[in-house]
PDB file of C-alpha atoms in Angstrom:
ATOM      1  CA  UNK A   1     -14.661  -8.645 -26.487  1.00  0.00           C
ATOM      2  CA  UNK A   2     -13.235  -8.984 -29.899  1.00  0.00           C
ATOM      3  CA  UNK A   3     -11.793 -11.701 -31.472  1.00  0.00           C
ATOM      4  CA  UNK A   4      -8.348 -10.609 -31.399  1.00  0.00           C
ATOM      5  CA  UNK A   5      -8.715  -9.570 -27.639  1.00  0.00           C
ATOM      6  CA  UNK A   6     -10.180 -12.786 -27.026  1.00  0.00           C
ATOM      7  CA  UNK A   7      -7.480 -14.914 -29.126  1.00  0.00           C
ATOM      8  CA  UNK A   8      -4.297 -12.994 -27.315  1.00  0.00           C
ATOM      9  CA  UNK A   9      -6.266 -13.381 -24.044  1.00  0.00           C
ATOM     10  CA  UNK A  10      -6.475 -17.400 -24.728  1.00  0.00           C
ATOM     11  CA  UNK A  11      -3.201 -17.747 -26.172  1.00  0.00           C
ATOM     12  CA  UNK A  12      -1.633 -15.822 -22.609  1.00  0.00           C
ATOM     13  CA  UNK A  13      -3.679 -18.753 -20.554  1.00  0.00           C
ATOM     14  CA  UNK A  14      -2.054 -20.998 -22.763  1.00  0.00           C
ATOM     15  CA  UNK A  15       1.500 -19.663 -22.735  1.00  0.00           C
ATOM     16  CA  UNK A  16       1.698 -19.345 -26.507  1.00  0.00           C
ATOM     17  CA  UNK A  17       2.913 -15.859 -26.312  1.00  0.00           C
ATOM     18  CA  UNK A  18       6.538 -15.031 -26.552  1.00  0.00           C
ATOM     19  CA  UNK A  19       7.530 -12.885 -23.916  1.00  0.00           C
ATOM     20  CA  UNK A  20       7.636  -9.732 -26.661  1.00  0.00           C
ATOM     21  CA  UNK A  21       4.295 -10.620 -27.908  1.00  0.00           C
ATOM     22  CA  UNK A  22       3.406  -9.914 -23.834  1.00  0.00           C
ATOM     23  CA  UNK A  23       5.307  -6.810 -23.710  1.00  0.00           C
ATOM     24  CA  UNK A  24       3.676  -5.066 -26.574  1.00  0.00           C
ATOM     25  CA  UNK A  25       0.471  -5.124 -24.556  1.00  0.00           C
ATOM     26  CA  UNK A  26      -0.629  -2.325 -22.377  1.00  0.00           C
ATOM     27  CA  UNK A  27       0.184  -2.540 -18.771  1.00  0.00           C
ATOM     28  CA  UNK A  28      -1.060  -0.032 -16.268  1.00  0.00           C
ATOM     29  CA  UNK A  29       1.812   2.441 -15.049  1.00  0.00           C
ATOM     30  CA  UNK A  30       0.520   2.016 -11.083  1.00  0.00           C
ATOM     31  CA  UNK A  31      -2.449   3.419  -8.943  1.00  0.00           C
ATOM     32  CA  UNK A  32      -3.813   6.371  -9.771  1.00  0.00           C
ATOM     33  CA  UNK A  33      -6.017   6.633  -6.353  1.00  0.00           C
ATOM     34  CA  UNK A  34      -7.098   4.185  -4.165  1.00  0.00           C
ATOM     35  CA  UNK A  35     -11.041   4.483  -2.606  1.00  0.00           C
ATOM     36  CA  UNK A  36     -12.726   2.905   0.409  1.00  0.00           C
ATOM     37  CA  UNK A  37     -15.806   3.372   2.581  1.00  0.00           C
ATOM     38  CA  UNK A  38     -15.154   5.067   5.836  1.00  0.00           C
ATOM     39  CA  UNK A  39     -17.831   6.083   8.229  1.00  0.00           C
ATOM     40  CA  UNK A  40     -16.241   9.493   8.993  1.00  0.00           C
ATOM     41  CA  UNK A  41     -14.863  10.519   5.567  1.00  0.00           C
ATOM     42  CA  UNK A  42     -13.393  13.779   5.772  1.00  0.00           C
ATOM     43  CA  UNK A  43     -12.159  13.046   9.908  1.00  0.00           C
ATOM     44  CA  UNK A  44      -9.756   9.881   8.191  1.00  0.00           C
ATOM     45  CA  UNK A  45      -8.726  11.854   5.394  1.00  0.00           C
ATOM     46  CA  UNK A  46      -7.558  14.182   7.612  1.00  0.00           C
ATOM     47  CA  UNK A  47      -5.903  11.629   9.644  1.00  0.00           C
ATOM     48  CA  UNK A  48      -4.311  10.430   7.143  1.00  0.00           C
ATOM     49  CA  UNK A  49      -3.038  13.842   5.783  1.00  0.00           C
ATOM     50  CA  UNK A  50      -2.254  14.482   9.161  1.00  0.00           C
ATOM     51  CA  UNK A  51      -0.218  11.631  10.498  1.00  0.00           C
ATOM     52  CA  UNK A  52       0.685   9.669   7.326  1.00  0.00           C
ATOM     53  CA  UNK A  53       1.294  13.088   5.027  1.00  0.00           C
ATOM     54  CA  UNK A  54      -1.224  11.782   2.363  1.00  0.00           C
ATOM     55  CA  UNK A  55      -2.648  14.782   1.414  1.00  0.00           C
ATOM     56  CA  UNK A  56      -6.841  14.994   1.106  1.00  0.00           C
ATOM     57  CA  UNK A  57      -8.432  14.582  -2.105  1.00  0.00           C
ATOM     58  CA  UNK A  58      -8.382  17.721  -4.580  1.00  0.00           C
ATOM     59  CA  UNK A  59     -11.078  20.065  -4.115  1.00  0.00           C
ATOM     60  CA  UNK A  60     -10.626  21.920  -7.313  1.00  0.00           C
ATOM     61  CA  UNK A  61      -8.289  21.770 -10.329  1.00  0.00           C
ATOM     62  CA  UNK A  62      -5.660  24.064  -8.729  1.00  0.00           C
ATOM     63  CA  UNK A  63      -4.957  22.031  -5.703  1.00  0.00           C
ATOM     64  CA  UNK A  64      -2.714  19.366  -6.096  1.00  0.00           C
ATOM     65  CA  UNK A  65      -3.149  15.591  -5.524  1.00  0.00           C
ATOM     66  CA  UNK A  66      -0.890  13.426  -3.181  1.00  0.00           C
ATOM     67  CA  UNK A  67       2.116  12.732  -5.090  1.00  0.00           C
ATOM     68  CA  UNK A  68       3.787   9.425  -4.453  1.00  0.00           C
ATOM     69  CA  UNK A  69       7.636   8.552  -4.640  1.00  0.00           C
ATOM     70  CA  UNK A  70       8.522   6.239  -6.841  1.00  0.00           C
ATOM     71  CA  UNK A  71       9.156   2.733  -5.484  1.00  0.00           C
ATOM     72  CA  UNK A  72       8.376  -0.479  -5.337  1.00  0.00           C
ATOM     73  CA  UNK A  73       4.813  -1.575  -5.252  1.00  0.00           C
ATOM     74  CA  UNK A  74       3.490  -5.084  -3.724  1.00  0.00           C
ATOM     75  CA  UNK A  75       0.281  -6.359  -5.413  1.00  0.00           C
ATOM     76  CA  UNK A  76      -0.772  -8.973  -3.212  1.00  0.00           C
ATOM     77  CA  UNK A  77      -3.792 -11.102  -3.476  1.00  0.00           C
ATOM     78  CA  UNK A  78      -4.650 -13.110  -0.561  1.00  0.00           C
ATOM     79  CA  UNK A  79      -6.270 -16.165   0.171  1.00  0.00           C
ATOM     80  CA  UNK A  80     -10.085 -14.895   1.842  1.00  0.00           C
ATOM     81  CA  UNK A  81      -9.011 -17.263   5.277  1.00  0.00           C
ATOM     82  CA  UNK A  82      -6.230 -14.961   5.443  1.00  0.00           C
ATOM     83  CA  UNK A  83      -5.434 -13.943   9.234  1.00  0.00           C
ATOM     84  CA  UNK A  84      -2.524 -11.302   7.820  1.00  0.00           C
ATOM     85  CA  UNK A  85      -4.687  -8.509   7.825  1.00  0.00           C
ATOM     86  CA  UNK A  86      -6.337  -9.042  11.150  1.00  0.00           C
ATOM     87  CA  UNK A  87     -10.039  -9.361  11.663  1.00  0.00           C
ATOM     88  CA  UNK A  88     -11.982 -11.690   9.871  1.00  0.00           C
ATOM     89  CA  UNK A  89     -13.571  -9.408   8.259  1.00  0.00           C
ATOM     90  CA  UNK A  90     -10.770  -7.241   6.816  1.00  0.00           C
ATOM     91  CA  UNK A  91     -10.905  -7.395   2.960  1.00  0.00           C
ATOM     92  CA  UNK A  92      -7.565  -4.608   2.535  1.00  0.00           C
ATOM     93  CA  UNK A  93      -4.934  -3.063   4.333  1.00  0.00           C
ATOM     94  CA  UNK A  94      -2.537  -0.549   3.372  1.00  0.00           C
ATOM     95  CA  UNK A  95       1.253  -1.165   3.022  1.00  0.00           C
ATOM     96  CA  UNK A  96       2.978   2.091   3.042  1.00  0.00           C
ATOM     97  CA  UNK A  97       6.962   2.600   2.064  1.00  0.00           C
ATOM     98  CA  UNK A  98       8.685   5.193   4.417  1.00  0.00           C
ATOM     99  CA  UNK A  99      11.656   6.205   4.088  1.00  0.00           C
ATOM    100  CA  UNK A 100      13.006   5.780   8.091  1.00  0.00           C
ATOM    101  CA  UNK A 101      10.431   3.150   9.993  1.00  0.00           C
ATOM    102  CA  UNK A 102      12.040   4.199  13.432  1.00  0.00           C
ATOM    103  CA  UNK A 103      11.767   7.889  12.876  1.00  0.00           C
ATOM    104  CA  UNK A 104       7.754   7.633  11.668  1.00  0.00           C
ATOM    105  CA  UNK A 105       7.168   5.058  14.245  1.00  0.00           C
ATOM    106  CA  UNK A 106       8.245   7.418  16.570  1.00  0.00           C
ATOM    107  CA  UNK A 107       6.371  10.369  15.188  1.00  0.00           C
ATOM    108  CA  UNK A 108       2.924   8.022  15.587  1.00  0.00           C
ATOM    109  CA  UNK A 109       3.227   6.989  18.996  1.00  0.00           C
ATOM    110  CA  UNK A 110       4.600  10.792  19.781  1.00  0.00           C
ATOM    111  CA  UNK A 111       0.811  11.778  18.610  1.00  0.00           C
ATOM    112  CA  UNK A 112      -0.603   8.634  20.765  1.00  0.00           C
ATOM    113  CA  UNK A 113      -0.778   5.860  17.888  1.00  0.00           C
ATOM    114  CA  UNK A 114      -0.174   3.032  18.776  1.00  0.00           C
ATOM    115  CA  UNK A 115       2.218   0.952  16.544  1.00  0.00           C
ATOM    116  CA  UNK A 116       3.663  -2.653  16.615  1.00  0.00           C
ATOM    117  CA  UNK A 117       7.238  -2.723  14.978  1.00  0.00           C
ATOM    118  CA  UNK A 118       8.101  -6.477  13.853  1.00  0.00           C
ATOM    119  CA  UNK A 119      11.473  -6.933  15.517  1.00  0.00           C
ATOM    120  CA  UNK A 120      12.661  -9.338  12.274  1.00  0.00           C
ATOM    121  CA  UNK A 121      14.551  -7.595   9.600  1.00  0.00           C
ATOM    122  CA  UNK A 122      13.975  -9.551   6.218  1.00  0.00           C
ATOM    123  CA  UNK A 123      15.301  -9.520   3.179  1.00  0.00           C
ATOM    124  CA  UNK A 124      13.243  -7.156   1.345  1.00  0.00           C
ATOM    125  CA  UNK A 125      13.202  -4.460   4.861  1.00  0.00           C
ATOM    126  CA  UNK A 126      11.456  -3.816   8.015  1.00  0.00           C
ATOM    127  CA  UNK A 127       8.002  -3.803   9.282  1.00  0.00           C
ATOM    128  CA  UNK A 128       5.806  -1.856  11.548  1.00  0.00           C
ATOM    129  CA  UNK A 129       1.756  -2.478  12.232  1.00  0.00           C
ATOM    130  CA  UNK A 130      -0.949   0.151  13.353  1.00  0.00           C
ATOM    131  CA  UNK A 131      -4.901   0.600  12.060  1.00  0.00           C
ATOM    132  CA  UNK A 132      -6.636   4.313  11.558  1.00  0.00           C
ATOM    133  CA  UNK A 133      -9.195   5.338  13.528  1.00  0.00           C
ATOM    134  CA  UNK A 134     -11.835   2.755  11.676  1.00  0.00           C
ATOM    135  CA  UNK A 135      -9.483   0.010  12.519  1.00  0.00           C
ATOM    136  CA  UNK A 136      -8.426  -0.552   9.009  1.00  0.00           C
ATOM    137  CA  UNK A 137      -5.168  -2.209   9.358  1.00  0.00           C
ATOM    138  CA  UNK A 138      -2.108  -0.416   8.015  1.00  0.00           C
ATOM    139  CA  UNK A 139       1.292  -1.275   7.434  1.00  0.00           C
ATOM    140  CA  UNK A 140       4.190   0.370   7.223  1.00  0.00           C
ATOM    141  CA  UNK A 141       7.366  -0.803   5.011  1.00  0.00           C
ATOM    142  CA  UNK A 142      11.161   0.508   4.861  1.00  0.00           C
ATOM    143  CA  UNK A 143      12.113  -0.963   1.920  1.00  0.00           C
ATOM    144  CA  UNK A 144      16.005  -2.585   2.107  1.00  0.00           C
ATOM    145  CA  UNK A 145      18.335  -4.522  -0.671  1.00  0.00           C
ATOM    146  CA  UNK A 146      18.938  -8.247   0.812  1.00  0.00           C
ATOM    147  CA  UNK A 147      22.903  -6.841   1.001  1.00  0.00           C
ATOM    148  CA  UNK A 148      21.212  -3.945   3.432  1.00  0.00           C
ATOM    149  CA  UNK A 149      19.022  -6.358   5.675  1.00  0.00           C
ATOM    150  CA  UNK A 150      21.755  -8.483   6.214  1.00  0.00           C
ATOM    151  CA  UNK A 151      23.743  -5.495   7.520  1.00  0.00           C
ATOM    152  CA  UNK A 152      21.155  -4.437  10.205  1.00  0.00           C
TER     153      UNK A 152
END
């Protein structure tokens, strides 16, 4: 690490840097993939592709990757004793946005998934809970205003 890198990255921890200082720094723009184990690789892609609509990983240059609308993203870090994501020994889960949770929650269980919709509406939208076919937990997010929660 350089010196410079090392006396902006000291400075940040101490809050010495006005917020412009901060802003000229890089920032990522978002995710450019995400990557996990699976036992059956190509059967949850295709799950996925299938009943989410995330398409499969390129094969070759012509195909095109899954492409994303833009929207809000959550990066949450949680404490390791978490209980959120269900088993113990869950270290992820997805959160999905959708665009209508009643319409894709009924598309899922029409194709035998079963899904738990949380009946609260909050202030940032409404929930729903299932897991693929390895159990990883998923959820699934319809994003909302407060002004539009409060009107459900």
């Amino acid at each position: 690490m350089s010196k410079l890198n090392k006396a902006i990255t000291a400075a940040l921890a101490a809050g010495m840097l006005t917020t412009a200082a901060a802003a000229e720094r890089e920032a990522v723009l978002g995710f450019g993939g995400v990557f996990f184990k699976a036992e059956n690789p190509a059967a949850l892609a295709k799950w996925y592709e299938e009943h989410l609509g995330v398409k499969q990983t390129p094969k070759t240059y012509e195909e095109q990757p899954w492409v994303q609308a833009g929207g809000s993203t959550v990066f949450g870090v949680f404490n390791s004793k978490t209980k959120y994501f269900g088993a113990d020994d869950q270290q992820f889960m997805f959160n999905f946005r959708v665009r209508d949770l009643d319409a894709m929650v009924a598309q899922l269980r029409e194709a035998g998934i079963e899904v738990k919709v949380d009946p609260e509406t909050y202030p940032n939208g409404r929930f729903a809970r299932l897991a693929d076919p390895e159990g990883n937990p998923i959820q699934l997010w319809q994003e909302m205003t407060p002004e539009q929660a409060t009107n459900q």
